[in-house]
PDB file of C-alpha atoms in Angstrom:
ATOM      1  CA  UNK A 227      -9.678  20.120  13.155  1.00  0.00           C
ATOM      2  CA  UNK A 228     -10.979  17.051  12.278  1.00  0.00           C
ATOM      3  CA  UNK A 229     -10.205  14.552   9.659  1.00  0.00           C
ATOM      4  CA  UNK A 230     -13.407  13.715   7.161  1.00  0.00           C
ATOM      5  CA  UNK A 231     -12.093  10.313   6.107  1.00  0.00           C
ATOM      6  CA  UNK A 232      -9.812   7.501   7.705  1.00  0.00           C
ATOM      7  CA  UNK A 233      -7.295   5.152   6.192  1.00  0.00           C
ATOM      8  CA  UNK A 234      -7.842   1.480   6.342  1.00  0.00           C
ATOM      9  CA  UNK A 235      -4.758   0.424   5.011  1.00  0.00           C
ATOM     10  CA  UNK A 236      -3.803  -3.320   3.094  1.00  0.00           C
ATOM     11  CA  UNK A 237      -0.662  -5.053   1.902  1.00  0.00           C
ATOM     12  CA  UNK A 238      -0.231  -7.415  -0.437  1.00  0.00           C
ATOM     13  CA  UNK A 239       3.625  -8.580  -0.916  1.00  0.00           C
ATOM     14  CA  UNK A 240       4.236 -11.786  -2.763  1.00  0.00           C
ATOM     15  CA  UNK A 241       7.597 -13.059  -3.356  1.00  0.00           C
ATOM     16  CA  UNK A 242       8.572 -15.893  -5.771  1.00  0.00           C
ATOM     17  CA  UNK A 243       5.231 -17.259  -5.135  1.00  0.00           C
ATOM     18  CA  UNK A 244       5.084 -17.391  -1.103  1.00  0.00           C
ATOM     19  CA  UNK A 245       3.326 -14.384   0.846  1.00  0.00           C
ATOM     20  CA  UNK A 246       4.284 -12.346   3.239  1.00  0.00           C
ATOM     21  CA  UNK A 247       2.794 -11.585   6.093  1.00  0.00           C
ATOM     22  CA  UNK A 248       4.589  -8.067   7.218  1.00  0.00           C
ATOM     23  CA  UNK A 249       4.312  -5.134   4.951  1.00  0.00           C
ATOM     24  CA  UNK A 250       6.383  -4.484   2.110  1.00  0.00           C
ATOM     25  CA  UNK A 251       9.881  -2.603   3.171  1.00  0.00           C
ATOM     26  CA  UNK A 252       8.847   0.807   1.148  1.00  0.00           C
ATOM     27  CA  UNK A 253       5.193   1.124   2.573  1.00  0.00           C
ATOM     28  CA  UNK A 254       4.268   3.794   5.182  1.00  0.00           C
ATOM     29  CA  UNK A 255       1.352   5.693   6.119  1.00  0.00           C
ATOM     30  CA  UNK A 256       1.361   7.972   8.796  1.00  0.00           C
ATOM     31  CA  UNK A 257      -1.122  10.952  10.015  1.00  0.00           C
ATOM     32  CA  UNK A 258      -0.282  14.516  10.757  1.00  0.00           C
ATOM     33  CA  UNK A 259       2.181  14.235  13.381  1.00  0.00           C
ATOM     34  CA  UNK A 260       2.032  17.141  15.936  1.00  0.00           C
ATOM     35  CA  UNK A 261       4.738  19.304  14.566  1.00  0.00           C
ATOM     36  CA  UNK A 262       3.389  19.296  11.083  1.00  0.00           C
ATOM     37  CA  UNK A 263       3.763  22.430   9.038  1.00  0.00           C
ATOM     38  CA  UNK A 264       0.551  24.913   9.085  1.00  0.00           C
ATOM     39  CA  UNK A 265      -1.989  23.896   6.878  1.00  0.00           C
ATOM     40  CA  UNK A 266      -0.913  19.828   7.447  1.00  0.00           C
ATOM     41  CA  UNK A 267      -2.854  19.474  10.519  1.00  0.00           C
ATOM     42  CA  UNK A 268      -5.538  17.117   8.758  1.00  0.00           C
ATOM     43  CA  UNK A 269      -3.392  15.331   5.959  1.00  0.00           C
ATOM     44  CA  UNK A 270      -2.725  11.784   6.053  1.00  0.00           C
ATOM     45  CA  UNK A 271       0.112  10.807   4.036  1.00  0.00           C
ATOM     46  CA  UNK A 272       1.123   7.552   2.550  1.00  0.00           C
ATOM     47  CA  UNK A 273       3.508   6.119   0.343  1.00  0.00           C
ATOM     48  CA  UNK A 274       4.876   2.990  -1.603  1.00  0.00           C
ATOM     49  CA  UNK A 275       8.522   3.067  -2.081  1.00  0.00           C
ATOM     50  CA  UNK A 276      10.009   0.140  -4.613  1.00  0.00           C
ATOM     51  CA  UNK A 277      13.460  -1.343  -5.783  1.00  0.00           C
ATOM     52  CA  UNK A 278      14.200   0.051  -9.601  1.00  0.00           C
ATOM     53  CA  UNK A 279      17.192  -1.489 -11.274  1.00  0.00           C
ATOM     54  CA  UNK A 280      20.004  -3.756  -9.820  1.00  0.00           C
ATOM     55  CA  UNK A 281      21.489  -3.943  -7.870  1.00  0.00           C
ATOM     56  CA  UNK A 282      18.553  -4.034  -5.031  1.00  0.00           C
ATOM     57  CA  UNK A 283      19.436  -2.386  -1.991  1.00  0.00           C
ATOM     58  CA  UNK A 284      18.532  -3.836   1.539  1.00  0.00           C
ATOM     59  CA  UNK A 285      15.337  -3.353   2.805  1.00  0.00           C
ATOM     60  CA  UNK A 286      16.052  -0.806   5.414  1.00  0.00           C
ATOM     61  CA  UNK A 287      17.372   1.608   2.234  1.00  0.00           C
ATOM     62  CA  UNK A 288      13.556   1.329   0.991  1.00  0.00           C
ATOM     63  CA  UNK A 289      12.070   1.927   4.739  1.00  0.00           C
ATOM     64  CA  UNK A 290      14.161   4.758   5.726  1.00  0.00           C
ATOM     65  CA  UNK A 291      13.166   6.791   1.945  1.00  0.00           C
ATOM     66  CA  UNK A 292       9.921   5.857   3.258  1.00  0.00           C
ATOM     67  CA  UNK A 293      10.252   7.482   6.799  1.00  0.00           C
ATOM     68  CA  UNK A 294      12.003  10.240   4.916  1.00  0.00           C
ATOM     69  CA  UNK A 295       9.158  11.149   2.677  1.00  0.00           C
ATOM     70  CA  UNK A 296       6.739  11.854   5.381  1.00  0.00           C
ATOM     71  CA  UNK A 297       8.898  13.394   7.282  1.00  0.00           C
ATOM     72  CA  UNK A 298      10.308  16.288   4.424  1.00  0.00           C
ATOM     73  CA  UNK A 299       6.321  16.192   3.722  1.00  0.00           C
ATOM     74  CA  UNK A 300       4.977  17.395   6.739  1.00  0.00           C
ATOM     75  CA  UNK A 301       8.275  20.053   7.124  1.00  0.00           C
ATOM     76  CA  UNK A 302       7.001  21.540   3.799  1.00  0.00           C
ATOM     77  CA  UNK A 303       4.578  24.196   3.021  1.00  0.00           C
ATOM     78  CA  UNK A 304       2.549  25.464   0.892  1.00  0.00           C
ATOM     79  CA  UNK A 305      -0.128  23.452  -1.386  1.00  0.00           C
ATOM     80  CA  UNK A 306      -0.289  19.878  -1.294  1.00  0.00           C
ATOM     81  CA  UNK A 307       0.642  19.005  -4.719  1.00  0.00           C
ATOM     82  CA  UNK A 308       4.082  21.775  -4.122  1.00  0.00           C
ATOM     83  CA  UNK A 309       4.440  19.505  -0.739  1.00  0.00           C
ATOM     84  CA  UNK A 310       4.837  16.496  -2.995  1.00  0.00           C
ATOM     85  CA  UNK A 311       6.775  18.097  -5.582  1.00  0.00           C
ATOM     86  CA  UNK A 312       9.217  19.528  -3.026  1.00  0.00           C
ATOM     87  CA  UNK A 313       9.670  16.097  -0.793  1.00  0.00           C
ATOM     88  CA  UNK A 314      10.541  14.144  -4.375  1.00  0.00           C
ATOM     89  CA  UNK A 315      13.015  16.146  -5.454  1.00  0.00           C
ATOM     90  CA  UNK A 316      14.417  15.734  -1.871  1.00  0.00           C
ATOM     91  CA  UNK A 317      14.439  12.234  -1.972  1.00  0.00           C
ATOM     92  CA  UNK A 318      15.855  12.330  -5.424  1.00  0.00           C
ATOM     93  CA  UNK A 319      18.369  14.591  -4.771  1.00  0.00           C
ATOM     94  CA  UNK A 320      19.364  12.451  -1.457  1.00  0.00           C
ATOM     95  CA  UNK A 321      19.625   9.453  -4.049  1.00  0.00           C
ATOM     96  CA  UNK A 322      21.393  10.913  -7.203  1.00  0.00           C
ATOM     97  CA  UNK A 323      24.081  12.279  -4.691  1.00  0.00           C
ATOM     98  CA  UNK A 324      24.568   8.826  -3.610  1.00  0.00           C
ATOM     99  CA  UNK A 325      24.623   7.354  -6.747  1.00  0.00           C
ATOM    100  CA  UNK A 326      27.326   9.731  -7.573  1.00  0.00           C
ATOM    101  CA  UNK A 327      29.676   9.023  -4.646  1.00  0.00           C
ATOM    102  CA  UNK A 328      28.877   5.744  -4.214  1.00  0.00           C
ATOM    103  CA  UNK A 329      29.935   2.728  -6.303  1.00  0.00           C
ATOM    104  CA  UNK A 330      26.530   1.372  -4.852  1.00  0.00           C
ATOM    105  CA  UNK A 331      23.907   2.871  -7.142  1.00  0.00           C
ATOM    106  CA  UNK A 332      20.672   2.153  -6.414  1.00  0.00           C
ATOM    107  CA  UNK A 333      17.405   3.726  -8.215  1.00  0.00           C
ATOM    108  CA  UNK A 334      13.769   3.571  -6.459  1.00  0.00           C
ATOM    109  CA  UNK A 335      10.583   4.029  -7.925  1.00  0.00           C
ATOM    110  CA  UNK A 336       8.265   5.621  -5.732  1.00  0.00           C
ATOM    111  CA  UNK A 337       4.184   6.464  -5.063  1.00  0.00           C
ATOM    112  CA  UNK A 338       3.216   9.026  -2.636  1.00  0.00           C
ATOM    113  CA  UNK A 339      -0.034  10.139  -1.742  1.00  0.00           C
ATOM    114  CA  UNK A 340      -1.661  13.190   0.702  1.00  0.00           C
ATOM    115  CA  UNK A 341      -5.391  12.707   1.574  1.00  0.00           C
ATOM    116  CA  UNK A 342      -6.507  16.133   2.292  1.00  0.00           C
ATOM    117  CA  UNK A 343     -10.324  16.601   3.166  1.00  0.00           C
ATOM    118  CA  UNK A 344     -12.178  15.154   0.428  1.00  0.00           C
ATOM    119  CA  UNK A 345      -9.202  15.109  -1.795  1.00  0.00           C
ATOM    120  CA  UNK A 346      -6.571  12.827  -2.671  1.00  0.00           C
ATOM    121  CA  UNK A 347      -3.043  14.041  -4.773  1.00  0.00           C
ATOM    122  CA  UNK A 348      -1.027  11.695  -5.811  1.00  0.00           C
ATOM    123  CA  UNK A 349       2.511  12.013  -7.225  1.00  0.00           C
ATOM    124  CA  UNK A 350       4.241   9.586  -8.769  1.00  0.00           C
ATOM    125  CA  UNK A 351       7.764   8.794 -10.275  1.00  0.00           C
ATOM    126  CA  UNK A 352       9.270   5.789 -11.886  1.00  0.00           C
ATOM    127  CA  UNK A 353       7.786   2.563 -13.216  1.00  0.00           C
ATOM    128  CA  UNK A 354       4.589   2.253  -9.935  1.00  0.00           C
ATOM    129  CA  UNK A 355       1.220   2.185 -10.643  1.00  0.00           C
ATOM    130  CA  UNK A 356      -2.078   2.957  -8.965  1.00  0.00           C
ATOM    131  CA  UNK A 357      -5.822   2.328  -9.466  1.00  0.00           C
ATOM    132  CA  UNK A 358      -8.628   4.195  -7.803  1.00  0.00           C
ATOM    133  CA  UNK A 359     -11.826   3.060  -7.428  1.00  0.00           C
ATOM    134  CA  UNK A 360     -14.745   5.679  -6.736  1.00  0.00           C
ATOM    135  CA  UNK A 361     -18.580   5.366  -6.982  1.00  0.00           C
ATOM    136  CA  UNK A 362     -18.375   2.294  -9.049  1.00  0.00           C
ATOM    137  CA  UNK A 363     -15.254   3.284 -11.509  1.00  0.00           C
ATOM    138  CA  UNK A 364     -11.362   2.496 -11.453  1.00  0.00           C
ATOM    139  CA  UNK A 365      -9.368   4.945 -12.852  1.00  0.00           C
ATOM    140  CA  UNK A 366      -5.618   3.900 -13.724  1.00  0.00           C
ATOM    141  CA  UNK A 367      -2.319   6.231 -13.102  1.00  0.00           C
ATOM    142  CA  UNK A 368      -0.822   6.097 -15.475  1.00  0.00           C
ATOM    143  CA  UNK A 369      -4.359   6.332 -17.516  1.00  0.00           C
ATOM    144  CA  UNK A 370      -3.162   3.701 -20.343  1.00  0.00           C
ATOM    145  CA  UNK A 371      -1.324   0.496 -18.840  1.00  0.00           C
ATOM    146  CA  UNK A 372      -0.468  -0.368 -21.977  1.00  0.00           C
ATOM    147  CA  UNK A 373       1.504   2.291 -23.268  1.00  0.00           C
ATOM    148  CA  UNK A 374       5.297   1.603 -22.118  1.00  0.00           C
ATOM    149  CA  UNK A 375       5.960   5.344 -22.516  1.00  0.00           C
ATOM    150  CA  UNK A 376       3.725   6.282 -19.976  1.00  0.00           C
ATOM    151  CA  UNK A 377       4.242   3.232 -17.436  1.00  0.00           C
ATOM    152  CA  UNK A 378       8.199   3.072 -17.365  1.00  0.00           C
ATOM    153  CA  UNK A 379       9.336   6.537 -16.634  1.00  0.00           C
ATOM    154  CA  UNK A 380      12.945   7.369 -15.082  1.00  0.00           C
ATOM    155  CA  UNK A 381      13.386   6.223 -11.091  1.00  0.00           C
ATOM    156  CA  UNK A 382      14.443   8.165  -8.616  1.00  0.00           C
ATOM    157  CA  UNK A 383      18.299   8.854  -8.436  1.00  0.00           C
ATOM    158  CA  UNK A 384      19.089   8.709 -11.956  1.00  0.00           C
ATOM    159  CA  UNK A 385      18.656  12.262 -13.117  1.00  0.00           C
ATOM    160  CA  UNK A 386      19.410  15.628 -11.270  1.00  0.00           C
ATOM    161  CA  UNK A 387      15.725  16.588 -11.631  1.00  0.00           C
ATOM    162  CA  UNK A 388      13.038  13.848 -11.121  1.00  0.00           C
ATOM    163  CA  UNK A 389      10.432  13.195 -13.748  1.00  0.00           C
ATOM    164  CA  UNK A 390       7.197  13.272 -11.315  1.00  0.00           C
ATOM    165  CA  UNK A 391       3.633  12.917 -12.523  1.00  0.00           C
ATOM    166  CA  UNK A 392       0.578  14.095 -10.683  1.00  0.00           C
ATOM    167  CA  UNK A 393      -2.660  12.957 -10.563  1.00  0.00           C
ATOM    168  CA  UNK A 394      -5.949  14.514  -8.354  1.00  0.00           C
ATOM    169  CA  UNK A 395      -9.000  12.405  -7.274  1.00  0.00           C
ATOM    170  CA  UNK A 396     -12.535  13.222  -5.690  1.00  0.00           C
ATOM    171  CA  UNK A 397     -12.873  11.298  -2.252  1.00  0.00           C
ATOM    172  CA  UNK A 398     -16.345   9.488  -0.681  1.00  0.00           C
ATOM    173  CA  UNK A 399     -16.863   6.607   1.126  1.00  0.00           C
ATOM    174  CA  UNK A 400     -15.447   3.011   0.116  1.00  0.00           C
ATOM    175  CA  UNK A 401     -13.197   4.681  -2.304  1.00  0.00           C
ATOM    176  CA  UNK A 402     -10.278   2.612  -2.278  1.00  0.00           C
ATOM    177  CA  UNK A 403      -6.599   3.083  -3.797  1.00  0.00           C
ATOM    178  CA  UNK A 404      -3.931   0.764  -4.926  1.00  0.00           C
ATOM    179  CA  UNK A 405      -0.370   1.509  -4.800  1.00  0.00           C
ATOM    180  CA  UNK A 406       1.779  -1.088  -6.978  1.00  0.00           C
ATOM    181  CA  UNK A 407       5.010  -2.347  -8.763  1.00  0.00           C
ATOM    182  CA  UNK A 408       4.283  -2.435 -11.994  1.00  0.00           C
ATOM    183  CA  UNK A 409       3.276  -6.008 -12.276  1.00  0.00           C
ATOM    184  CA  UNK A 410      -0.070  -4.947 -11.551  1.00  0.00           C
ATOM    185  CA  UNK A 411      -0.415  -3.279 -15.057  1.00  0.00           C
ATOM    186  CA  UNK A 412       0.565  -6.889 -16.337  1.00  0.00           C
ATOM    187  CA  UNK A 413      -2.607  -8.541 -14.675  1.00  0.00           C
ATOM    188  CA  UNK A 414      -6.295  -8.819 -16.746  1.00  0.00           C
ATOM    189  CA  UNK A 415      -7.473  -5.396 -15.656  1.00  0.00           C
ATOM    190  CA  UNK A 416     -11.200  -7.116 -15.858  1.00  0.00           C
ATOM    191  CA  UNK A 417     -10.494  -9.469 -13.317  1.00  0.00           C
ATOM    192  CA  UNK A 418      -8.550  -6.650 -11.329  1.00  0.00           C
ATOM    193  CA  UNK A 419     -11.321  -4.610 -11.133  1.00  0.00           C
ATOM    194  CA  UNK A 420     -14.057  -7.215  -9.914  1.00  0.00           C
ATOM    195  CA  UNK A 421     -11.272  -8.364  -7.142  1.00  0.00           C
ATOM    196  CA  UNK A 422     -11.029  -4.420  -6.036  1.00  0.00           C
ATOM    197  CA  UNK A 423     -14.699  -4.548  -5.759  1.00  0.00           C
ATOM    198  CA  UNK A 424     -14.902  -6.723  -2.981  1.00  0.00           C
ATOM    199  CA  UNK A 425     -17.358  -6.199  -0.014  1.00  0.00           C
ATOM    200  CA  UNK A 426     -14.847  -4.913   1.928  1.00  0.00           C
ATOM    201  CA  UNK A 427     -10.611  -4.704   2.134  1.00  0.00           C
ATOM    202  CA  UNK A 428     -10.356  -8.078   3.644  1.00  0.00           C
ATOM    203  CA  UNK A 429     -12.027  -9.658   0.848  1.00  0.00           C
ATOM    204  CA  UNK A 430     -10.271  -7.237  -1.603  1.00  0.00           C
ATOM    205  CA  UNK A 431      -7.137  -8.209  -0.553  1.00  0.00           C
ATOM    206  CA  UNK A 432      -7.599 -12.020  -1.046  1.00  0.00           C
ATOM    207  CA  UNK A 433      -8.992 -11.707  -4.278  1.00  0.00           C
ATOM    208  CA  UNK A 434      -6.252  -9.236  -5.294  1.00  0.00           C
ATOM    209  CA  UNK A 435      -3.845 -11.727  -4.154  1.00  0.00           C
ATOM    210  CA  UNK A 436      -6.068 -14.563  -6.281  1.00  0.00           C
ATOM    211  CA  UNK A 437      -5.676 -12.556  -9.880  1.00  0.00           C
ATOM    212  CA  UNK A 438      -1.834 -11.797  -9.177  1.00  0.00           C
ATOM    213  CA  UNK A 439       1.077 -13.819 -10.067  1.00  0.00           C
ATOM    214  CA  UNK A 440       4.227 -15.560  -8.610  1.00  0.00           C
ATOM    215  CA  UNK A 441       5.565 -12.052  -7.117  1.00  0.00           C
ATOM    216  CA  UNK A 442       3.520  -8.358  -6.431  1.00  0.00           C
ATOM    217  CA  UNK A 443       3.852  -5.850  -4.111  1.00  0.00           C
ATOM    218  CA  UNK A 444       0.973  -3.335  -3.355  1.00  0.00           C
ATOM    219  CA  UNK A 445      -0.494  -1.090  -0.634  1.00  0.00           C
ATOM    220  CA  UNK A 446      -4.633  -1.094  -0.705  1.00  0.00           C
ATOM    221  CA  UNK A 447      -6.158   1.904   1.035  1.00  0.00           C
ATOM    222  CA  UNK A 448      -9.885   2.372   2.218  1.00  0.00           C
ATOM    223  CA  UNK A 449     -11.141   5.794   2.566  1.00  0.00           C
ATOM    224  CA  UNK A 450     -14.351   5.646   5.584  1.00  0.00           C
ATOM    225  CA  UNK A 451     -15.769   8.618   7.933  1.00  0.00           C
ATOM    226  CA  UNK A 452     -13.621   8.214  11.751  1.00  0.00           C
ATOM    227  CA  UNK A 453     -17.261   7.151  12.878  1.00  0.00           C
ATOM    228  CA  UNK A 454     -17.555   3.859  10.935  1.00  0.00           C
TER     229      UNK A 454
END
């Protein structure tokens, strides 16, 4: 079967005002790998993993929940959104079991996306945010950036059961998703906007990085047909 859209896939990981160059420790993407569960074949997954709380754990903690996520996604079955639903409360449970043994506690906030077709789900928990751009309008997940409620919700490995909100979004060409800390929800949303408008994710990216601040970490996806 064959995939309608491709990933181009962006970073943008600013620390105390110098860039980075690799990607950001919690990013991953990865395609349907061969012994994906029936009904996976054509899903590309992706996620943002991010450091809630202190103390921060190394950056290999963030990588391998990461590599875990896509991994417990493409074991699961049934629908996409229970595939996301299932792989949280795997990573959570992972983490609150640490965080009870484990004078180390460490929390994680945490994005996770499935493109499926001309659909994209994504699930989120903690204090991330996303925008999605689609035939000329951003939407924002949470919907309201300025409503604390909505935008700081309870990280992963604090609670038994994670809190984990959904969101579902029509896919076409040059739609483009971000995938951020929550610094982004800080930045003039105006200004954010025109920047995600750019020509094309090269010039996105620079003028993301132009409009954000000292430190910001974000994933920027491109949705295109494999021909272009």
């Amino acid at each position: 079967m064959a995939f309608e859209f491709e990933a181009l896939v962006g970073h943008l990981y600013i620390v105390g005002g110098r860039t980075i160059s690799s990607p950001p420790p919690g990013a991953f993407v990865e395609v349907a790998p061969k012994k994906a569960a029936r009904g996976r074949e054509t899903d590309t997954f992706f996620t943002l993993v991010l450091p809630s709380g202190d103390p921060i754990a190394p950056s290999i903690f963030y990588e391998n929940m990461a590599s875990l996520a896509a991994e417990k996604y493409f074991d699961s079955g049934g629908s996409v959104t229970a595939g996301l639903k299932e792989m949280v409360q795997h990573i959570n449970a992972n983490l609150y079991d640490h965080n009870q043994r484990d004078p180390r506690r460490y929390e994680a906030s945490m994005l996770a996306g499935v493109l499926r077709g001309t659909d994209l789900i994504i699930a989120r928990v903690g204090a991330g945010v996303a925008l999605y751009r689609h035939k000329g309008e951003t939407q924002a997940f949470p919907d309201n950036f300025d409503n604390d409620e909505a935008l700081f919700s309870a990280p992963l490995g604090v609670q038994p059961i994670a809190d984990v909100k959904m969101a579902r979004y029509d896919v076409a060409n040059g739609s483009r998703l971000v995938m951020a800390d929550a610094l982004l929800a800080d930045l003039d949303f105006n200004r954010v906007v025109t920047a995600l408008s750019g020509a094309d994710i090269g010039e996105a990216l620079v003028s993301l990085k132009a409009v954000s601040g000292d430190t910001i970490t974000l994933t920027l996806i491109e949705f295109v047909p494999p021909d272009q």
